[in-house]
Tab-separated table of C-alpha atoms in Angstrom:
chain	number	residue	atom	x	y	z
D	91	UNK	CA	24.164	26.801	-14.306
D	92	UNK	CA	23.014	24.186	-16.547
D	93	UNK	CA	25.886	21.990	-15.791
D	94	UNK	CA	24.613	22.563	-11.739
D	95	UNK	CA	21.712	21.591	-13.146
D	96	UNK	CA	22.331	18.239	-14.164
D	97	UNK	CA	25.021	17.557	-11.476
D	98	UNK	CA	21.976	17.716	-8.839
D	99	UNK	CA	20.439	14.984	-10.529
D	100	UNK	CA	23.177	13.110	-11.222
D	101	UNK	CA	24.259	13.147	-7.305
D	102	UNK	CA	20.491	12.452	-6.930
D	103	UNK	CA	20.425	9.624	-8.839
D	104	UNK	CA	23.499	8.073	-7.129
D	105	UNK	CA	22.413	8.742	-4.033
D	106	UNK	CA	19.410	6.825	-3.931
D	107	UNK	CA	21.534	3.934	-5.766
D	108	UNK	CA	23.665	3.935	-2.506
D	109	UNK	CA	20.704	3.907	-0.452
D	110	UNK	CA	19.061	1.124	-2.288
D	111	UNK	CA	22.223	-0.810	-2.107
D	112	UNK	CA	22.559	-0.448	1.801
D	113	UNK	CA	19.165	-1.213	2.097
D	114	UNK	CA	19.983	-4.862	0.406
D	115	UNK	CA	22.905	-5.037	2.333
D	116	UNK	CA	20.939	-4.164	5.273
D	117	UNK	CA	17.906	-7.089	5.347
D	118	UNK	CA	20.828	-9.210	5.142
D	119	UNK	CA	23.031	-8.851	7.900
D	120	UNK	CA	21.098	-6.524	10.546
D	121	UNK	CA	18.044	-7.064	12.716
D	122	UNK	CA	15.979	-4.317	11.713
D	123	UNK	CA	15.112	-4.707	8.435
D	124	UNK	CA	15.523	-1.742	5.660
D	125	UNK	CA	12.704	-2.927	3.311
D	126	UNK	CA	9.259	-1.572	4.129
D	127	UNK	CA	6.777	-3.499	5.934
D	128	UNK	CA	4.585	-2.039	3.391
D	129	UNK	CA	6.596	-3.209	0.451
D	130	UNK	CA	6.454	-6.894	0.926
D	131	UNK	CA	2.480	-6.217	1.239
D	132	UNK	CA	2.454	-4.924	-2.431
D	133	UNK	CA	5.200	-7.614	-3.724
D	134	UNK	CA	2.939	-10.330	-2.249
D	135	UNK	CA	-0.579	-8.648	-3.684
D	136	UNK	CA	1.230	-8.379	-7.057
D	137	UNK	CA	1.835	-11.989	-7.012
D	138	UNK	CA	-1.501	-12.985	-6.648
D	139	UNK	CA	-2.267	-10.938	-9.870
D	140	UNK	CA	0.397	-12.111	-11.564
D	141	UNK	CA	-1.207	-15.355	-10.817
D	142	UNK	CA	-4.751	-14.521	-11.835
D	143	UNK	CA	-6.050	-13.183	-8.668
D	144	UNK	CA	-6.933	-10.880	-6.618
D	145	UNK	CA	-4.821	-8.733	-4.794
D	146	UNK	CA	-6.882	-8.783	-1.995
D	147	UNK	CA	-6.340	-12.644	-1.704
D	148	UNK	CA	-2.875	-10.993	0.218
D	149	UNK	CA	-4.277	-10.051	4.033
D	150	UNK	CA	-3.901	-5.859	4.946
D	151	UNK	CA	-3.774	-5.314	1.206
D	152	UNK	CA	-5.482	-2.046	1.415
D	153	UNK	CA	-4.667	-0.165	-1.970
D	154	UNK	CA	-6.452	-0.039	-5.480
D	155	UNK	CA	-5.155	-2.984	-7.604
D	156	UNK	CA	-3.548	-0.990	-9.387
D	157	UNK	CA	-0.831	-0.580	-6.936
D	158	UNK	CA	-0.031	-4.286	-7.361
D	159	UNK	CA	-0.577	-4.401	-10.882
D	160	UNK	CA	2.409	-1.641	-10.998
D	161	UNK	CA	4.625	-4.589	-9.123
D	162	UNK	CA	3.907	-7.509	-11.143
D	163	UNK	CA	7.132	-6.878	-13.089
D	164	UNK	CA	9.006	-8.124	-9.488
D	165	UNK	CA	7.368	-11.743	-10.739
D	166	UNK	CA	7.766	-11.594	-14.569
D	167	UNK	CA	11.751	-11.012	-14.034
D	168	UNK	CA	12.259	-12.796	-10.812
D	169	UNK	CA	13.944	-9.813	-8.454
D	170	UNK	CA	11.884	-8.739	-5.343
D	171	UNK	CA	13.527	-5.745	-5.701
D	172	UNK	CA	12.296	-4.355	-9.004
D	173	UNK	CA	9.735	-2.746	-7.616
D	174	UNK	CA	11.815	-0.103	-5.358
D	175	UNK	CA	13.679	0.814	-9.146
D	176	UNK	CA	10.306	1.542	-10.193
D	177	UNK	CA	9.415	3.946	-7.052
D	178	UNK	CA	12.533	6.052	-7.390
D	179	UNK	CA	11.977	5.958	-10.830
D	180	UNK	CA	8.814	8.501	-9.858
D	181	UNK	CA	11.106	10.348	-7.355
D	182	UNK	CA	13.475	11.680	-9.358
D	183	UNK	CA	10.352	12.191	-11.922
D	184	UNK	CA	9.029	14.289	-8.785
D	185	UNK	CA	11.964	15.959	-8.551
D	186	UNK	CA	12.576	17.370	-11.883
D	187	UNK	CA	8.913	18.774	-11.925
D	188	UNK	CA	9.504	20.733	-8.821
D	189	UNK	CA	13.059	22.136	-10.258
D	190	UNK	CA	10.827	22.811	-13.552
D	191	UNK	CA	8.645	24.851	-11.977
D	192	UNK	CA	11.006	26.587	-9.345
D	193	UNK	CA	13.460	27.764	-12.087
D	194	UNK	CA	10.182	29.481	-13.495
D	195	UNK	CA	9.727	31.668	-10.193
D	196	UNK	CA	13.019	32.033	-8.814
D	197	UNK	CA	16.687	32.357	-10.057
D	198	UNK	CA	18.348	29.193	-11.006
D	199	UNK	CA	20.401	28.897	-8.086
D	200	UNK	CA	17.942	29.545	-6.007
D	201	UNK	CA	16.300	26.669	-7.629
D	202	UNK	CA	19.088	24.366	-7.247
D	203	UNK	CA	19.038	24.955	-3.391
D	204	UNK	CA	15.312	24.660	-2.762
D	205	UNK	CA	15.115	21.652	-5.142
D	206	UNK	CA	17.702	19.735	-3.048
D	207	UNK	CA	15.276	19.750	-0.128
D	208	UNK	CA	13.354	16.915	-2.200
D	209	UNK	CA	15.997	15.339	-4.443
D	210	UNK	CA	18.465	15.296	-1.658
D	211	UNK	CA	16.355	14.575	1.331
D	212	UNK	CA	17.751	11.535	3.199
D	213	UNK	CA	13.901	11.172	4.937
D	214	UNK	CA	12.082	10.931	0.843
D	215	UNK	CA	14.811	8.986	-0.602
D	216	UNK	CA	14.705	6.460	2.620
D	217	UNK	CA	11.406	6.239	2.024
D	218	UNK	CA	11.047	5.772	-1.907
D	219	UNK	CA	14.248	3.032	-1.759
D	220	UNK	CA	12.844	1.383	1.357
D	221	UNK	CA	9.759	0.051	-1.264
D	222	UNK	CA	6.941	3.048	-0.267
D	223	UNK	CA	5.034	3.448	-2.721
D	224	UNK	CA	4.371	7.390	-1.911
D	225	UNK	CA	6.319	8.531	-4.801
D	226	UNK	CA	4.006	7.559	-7.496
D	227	UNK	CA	1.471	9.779	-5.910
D	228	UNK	CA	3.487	12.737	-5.326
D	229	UNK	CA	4.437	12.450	-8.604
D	230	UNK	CA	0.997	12.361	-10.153
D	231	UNK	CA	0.034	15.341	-7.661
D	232	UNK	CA	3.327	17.461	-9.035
D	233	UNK	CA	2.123	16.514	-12.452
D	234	UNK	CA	-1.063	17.769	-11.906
D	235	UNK	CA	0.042	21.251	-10.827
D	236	UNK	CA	2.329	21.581	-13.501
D	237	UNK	CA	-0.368	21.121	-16.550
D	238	UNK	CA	-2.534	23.398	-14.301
D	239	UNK	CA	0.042	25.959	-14.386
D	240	UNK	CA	-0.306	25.430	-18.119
D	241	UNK	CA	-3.522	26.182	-17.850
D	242	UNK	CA	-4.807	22.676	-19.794
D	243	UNK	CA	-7.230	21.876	-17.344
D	244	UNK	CA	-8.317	18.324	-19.010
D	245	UNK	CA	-4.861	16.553	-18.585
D	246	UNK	CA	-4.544	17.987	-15.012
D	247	UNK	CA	-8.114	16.816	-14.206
D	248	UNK	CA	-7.214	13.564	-15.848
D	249	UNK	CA	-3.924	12.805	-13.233
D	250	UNK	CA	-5.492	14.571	-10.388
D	251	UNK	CA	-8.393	12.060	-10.721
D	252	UNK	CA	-5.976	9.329	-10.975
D	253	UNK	CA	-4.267	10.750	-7.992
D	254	UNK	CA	-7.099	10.794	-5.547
D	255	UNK	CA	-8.124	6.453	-7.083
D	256	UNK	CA	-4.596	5.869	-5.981
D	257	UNK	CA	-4.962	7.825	-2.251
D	258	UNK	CA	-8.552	9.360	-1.255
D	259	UNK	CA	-6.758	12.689	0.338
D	260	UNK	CA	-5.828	14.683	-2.423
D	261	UNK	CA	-9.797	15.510	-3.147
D	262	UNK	CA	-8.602	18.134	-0.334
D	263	UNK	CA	-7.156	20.029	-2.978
D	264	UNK	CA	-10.103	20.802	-4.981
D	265	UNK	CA	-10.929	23.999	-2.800
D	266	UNK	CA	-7.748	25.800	-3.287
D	267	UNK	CA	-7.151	24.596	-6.957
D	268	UNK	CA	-11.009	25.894	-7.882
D	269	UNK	CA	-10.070	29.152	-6.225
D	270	UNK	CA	-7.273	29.347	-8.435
D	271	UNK	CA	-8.533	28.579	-11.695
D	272	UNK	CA	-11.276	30.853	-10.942
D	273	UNK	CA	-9.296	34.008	-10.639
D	274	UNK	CA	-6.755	33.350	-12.983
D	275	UNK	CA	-9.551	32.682	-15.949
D	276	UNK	CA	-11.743	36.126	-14.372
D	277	UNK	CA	-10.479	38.485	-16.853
D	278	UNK	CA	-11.731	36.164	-19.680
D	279	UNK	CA	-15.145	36.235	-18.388
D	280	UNK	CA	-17.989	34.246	-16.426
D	281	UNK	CA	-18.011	31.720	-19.552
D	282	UNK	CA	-14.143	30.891	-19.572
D	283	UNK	CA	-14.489	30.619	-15.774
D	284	UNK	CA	-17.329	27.850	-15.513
D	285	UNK	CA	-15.723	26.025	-18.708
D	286	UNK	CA	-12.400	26.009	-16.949
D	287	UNK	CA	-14.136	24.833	-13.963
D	288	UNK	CA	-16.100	22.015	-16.062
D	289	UNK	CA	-13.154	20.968	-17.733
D	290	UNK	CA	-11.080	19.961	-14.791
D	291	UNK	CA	-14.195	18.887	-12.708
D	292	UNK	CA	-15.809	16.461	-15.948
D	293	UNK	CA	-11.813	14.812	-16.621
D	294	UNK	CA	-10.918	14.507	-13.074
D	295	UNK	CA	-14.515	12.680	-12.430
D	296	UNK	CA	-14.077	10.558	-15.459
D	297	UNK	CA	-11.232	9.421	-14.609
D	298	UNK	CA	-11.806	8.752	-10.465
D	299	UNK	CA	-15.016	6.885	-11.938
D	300	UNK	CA	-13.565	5.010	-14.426
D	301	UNK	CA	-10.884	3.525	-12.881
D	302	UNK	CA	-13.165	2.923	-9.658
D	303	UNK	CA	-15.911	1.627	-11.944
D	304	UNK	CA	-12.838	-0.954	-13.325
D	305	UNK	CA	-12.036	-1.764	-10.288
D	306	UNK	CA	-15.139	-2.820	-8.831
D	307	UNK	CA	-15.896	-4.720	-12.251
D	308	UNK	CA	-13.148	-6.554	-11.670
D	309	UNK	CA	-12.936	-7.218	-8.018
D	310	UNK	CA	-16.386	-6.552	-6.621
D	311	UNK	CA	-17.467	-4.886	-3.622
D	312	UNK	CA	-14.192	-6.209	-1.863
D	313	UNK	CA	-11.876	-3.223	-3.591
D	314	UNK	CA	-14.540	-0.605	-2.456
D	315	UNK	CA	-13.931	-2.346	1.161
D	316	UNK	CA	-10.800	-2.431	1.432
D	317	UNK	CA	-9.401	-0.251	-0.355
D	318	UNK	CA	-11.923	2.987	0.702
D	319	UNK	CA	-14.542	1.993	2.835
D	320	UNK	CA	-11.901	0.364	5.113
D	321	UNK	CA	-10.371	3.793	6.001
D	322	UNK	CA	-13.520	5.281	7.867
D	323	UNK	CA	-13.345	2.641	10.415
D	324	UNK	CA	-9.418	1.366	10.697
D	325	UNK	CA	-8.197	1.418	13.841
D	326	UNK	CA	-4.171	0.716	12.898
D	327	UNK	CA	-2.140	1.498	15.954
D	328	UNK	CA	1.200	0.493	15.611
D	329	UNK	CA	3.907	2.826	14.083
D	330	UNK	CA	1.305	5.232	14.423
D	331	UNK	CA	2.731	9.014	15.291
D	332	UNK	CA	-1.278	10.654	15.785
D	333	UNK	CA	-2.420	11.740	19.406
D	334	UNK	CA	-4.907	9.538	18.674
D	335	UNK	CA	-2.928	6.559	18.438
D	336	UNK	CA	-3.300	5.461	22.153
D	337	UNK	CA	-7.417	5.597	21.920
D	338	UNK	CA	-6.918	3.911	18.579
D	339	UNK	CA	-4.958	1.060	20.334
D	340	UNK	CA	-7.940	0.675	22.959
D	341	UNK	CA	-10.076	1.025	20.613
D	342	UNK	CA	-8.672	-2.297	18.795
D	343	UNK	CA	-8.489	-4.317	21.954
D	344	UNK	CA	-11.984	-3.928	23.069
D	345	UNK	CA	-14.009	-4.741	19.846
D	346	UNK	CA	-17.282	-6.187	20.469
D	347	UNK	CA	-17.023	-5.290	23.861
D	348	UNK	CA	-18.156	-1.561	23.524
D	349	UNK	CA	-15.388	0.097	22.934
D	350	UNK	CA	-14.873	4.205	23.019
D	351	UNK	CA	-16.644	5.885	19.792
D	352	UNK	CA	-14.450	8.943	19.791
D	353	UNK	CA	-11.683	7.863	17.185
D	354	UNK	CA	-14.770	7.878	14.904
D	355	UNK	CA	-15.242	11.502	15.308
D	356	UNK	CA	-11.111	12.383	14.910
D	357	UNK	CA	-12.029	13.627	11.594
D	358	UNK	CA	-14.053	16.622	12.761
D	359	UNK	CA	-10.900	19.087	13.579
D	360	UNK	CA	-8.925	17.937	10.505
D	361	UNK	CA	-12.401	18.734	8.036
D	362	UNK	CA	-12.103	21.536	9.514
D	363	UNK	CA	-8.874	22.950	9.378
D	364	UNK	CA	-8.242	21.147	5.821
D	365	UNK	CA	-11.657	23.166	4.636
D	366	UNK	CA	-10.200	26.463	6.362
D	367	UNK	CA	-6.640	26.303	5.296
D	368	UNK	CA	-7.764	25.487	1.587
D	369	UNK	CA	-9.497	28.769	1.702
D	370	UNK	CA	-6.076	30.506	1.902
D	371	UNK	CA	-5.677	30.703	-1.463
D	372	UNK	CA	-8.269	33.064	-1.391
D	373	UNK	CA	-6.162	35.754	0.051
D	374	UNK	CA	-3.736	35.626	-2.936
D	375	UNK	CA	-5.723	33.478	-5.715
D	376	UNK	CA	-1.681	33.045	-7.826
D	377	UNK	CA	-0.210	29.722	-8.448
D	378	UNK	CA	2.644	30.371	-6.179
D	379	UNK	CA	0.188	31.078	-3.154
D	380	UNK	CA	-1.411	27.839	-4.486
D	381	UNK	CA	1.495	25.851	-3.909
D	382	UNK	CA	2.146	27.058	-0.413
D	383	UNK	CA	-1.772	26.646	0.213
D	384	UNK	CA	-1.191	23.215	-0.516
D	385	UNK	CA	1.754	22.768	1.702
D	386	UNK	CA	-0.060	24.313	4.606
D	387	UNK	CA	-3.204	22.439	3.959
D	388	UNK	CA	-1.657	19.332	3.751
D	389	UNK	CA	0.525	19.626	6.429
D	390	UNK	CA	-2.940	20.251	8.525
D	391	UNK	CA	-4.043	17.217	7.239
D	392	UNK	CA	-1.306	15.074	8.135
D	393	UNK	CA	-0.952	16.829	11.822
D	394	UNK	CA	-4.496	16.008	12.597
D	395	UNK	CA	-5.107	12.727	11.084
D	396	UNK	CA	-5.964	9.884	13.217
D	397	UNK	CA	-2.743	7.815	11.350
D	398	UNK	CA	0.373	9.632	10.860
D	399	UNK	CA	3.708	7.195	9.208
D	400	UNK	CA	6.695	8.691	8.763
D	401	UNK	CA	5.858	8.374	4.781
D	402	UNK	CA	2.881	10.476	5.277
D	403	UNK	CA	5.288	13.422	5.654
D	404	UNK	CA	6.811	13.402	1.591
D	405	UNK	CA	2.914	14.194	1.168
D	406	UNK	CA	3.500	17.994	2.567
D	407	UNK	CA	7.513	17.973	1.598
D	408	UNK	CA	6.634	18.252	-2.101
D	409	UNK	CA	5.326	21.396	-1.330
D	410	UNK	CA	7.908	22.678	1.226
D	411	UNK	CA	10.199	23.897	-1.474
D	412	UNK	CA	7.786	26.385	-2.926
D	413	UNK	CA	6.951	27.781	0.642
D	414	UNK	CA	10.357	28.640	1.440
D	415	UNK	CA	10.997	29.916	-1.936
D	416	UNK	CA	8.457	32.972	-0.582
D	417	UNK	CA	8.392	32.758	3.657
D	418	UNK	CA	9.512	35.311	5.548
D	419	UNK	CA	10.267	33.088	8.521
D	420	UNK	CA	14.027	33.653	9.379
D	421	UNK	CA	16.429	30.925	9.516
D	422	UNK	CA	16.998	30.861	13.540
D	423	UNK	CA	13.212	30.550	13.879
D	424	UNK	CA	13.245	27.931	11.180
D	425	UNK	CA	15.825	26.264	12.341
D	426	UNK	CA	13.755	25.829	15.648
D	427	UNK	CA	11.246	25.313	14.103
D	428	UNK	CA	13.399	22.188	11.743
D	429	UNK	CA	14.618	21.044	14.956
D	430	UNK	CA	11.745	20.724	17.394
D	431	UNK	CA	10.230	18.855	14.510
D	432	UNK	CA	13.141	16.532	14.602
D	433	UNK	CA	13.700	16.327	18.139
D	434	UNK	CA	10.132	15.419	18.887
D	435	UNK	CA	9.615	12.722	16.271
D	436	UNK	CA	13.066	11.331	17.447
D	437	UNK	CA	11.790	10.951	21.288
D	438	UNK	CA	8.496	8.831	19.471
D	439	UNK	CA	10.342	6.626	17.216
D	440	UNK	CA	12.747	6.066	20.033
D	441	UNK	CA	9.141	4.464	21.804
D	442	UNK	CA	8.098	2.733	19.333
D	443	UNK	CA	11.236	0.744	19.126
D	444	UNK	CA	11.275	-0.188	22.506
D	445	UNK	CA	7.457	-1.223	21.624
D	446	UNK	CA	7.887	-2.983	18.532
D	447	UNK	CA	11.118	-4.175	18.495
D	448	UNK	CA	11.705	-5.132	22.595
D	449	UNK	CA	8.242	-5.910	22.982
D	450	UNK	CA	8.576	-2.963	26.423
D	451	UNK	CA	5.329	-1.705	27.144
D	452	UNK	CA	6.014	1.882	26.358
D	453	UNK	CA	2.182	2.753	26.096
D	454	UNK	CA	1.942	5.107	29.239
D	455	UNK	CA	3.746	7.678	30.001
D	456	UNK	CA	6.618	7.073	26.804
D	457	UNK	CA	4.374	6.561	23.908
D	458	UNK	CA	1.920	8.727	24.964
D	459	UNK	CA	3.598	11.748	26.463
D	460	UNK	CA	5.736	11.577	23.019
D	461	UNK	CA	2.891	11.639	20.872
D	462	UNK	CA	1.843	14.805	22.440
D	463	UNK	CA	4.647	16.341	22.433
D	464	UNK	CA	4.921	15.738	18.807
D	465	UNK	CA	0.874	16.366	18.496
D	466	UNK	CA	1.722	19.769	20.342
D	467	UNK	CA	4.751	20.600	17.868
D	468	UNK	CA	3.185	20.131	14.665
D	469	UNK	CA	-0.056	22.686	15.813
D	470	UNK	CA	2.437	25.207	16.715
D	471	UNK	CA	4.273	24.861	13.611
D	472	UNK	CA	0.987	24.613	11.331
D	473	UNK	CA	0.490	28.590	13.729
D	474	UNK	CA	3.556	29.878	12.531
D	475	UNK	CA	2.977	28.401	8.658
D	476	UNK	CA	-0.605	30.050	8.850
D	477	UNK	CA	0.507	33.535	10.593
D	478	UNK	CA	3.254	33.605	7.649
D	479	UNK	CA	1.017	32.293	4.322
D	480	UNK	CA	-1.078	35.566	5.741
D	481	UNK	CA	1.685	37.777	5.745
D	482	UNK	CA	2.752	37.183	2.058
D	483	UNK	CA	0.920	39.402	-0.016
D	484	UNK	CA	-1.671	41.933	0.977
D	485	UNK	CA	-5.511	41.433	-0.038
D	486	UNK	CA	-5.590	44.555	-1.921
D	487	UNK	CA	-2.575	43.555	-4.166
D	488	UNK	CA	-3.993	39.638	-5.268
D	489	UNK	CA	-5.704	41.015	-8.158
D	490	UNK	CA	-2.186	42.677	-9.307
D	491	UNK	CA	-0.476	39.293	-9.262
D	492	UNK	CA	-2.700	36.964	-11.133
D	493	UNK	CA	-1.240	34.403	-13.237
C-alpha cells in the first residue's frame, strides 16, 4: 500500500507538470490565455517590492504584501513563471496533509481514493498551475487542523492566524474549532478547557496582529484599504458566479449617482448561515465532524457570498474528502448532485465568455437566469449536505466519540 502511496503523488506531481507545461504552451499560441488574470497582478506587485516599493503601487493589488513578497523570486531569477512552481509547491503540501490525516480515520485504500479528489482534481490543479495563489491558504488552513488534531493549540493558533492575514474568511472557523477543543479537553476539567481555549485564541491573535501591525508599519493605512477595508464595499462584477453579480454590476455603473444599497446588505444571509452551520459541530463535538463542519460551513459561505470565482471553490474541496469519507448520501444521488453542480456552472461560464471574450451582452436573460440557476443549485445542495451532517451520529452518542 505504501508503494500506492507514493505512486499517487508521483502521478500527482506529474500531472500538474503537464498542466503547467500546457499552460506555457497555451499563452503562446491560443487566444484565451491559461495564466491567471490574477497571477500577473501578484508578478507585477512583486516587482514593485523587489524594487523598493509598494505593492500597492500595482492597480487592483488587493492582498497583504506578503503575497507579493512570496513572488519576488519571479524577479531575482528572471522567469515569470517561478511563481506557479511555488503555488503547486503548497498543493501537493495540501495534499499530503489531507492523505496524513485520512489514513488516520479510514483504511489506506480508502485513503488513496478520497485523497485523489484533491491531488488529482483537474479543477485545483488548473487552478494552482494557472498562478492562483489559493493553495498557500489551503495549505496553511490543512496545517492548522492537523496540529489541532495534535492537540498543540499554540502552533495551530499561530498558522490559523496567519491564515485569516492572508484571506479574512477563515475567522469563520473559530466557532466550530472552539466547540471542538472544548469538548475534547472536558474530561480534563474547566482549567484545561479555558487554557486550551487561551492558547489558540492568544497565538492566533498574536500572530493576525503582528503581521497586520507589520504591515501597516510598513505600508500605512493603504494595506488596511486595500487589502481589508476594500472588501466591505467592492463591487467586482465580472467573472463573478454570485446571484448578486447582476445588482453588483449596476451597482458599479451608477456610482455617485445613487445607486441601489442592497449589495451592502448581501452579507446578512451568509452571517447567518456561516454562524448556524458552524454550530454543527455541536451535534458531534469529534474532529472528524469538525472537518465536515468545515466543509459545510464553507461551502455556505462560498454559495452566499456576494463574489464567487471558480478558485473560491478549492476553499470547500479541501474539506470534501473528509465528508465523503463519512456521508451517507448514495452515489446516484451524488452523482446528481456532482452533475447539476457541473452542468449549472457550465451554462454560466458558457455566458461569461460570450461577455468577456465576444463582448455579447449576455446580462439579461443568459447571465442572469444562469446565475440563478447555479444560485438555486448550490442552496439545494448546501440542504442535502445539512440534512446528511445531521444524520451522522446521534446527539446522545457525541460524548462516546470524543477525540
Amino acid at each position: 500500500m505504501a508503494g500506492r502511496y507514493w505512486g499517487l503523488i508521483a502521478v500527482s506531481f506529474l500531472v500538474r507538470v503537464g498542466f503547467f507545461l500546457f499552460g506555457i504552451y497555451q499563452d503562446a499560441n491560443f487566444k484565451v490565455r491559461y495564466t491567471d488574470i490574477d497571477y500577473f497582478v501578484f508578478h507585477d506587485a512583486a516587482k514593485y517590492v523587489y524594487a523598493g516599493k509598494s505593492p500597492y503601487a500595482r492597480d487592483t493589488y488587493r492582498y497583504t504584501p506578503l503575497l507579493s513578497w512570496l513572488l519576488v523570486p519571479n524577479h531575482y531569477f528572471g522567469w515569470f513563471h517561478l511563481g506557479k512552481v511555488i503555488f503547486v509547491i503548497f498543493d501537493l503540501i495540501t495534499g499530503l496533509i489531507i492523505m496524513n490525516l485520512l489514513n488516520q480515520t479510514i483504511s489506506k485504500k480508502k485513503a488513496l481514493i478520497l485523497g485523489s479528489i484533491w491531488l488529482l482534481n483537474p479543477m485545483v490543479i488548473t487552478i494552482s498551475t494557472r498562478g492562483n495563489a489559493e493553495s498557500v491558504l489551503c495549505c496553511l488552513i490543512m496545517l492548522t487542523l492537523y496540529y489541532l488534531q495534535k492537540g498543540n493549540y499554540t502552533v495551530a493558533g499561530l498558522l490559523y492566524g496567519l491564515s485569516i492575514h492572508l484571506k479574512i474568511y477563515p475567522i469563520i472557523y473559530c466557532i466550530p474549532m472552539a466547540i471542538f477543543i472544548y469538548y475534547r479537553t472536558s474530561r480534563q476539567g474547566p482549567q484545561a478547557q479555558l487554557t486550551s481555549l487561551f492558547n489558540i485564541g492568544l497565538s492566533t491573535l498574536v500572530t493576525l496582529l503582528g503581521c497586520g501591525w507589520t504591515m501597516y508599519k510598513i505600508y500605512g493605512y493603504e494595506f488596511l484599504d486595500q487589502a481589508y477595508l476594500y472588501h466591505l464595499y467592492r463591487t467586482d462584477h465580472r467573472h463573478n458566479f454570485s446571484i448578486w453579480n447582476m445588482l453588483l454590476y449596476l451597482d458599479s455603473a451608477n456610482q455617485g449617482s445613487g445607486g441601489s444599497n442592497l449589495s451592502k446588505y448581501a452579507f446578512v444571509p451568509q452571517l447567518l448561515l456561516v454562524l448556524l452551520t458552524g454550530c454543527l459541530e455541536w451535534w458531534n463535538p469529534t474532529f472528524d465532524n469538525l472537518l465536515s463542519v468545515l466543509f459545510v460551513q464553507t461551502f455556505a459561505f462560498v454559495a452566499y457570498n456576494k463574489v464567487c470565482t471558480s478558485q473560491y471553490f478549492v476553499w470547500y474541496l479541501i474539506f470534501l474528502p473528509f465528508y465523503l469519507s463519512r456521508s451517507h448520501i448514495g452515489w446516484k444521488k451524488g452523482l446528481l448532485m456532482v452533475t447539476l453542480w457541473v452542468v449549472t456552472q457550465g451554462i454560466w461560464l458558457s455566458q461569461g465568455y460570450y461577455l468577456e471574450f465576444e463582448g455579447k451582452n449576455v446580462f439579461y436573460p443568459g447571465l442572469f437566469v444562469a446565475s440563478a440557476l447555479f444560485f438555486l443549485t448550490n442552496v439545494w445542495l448546501l440542504g442535502q449536505f445539512i440534512t446528511d451532517l445531521k444524520m451522522l451520529v446521534p446527539p446522545a452518542s457525541a460524548s462516546k466519540r470524543l477525540n
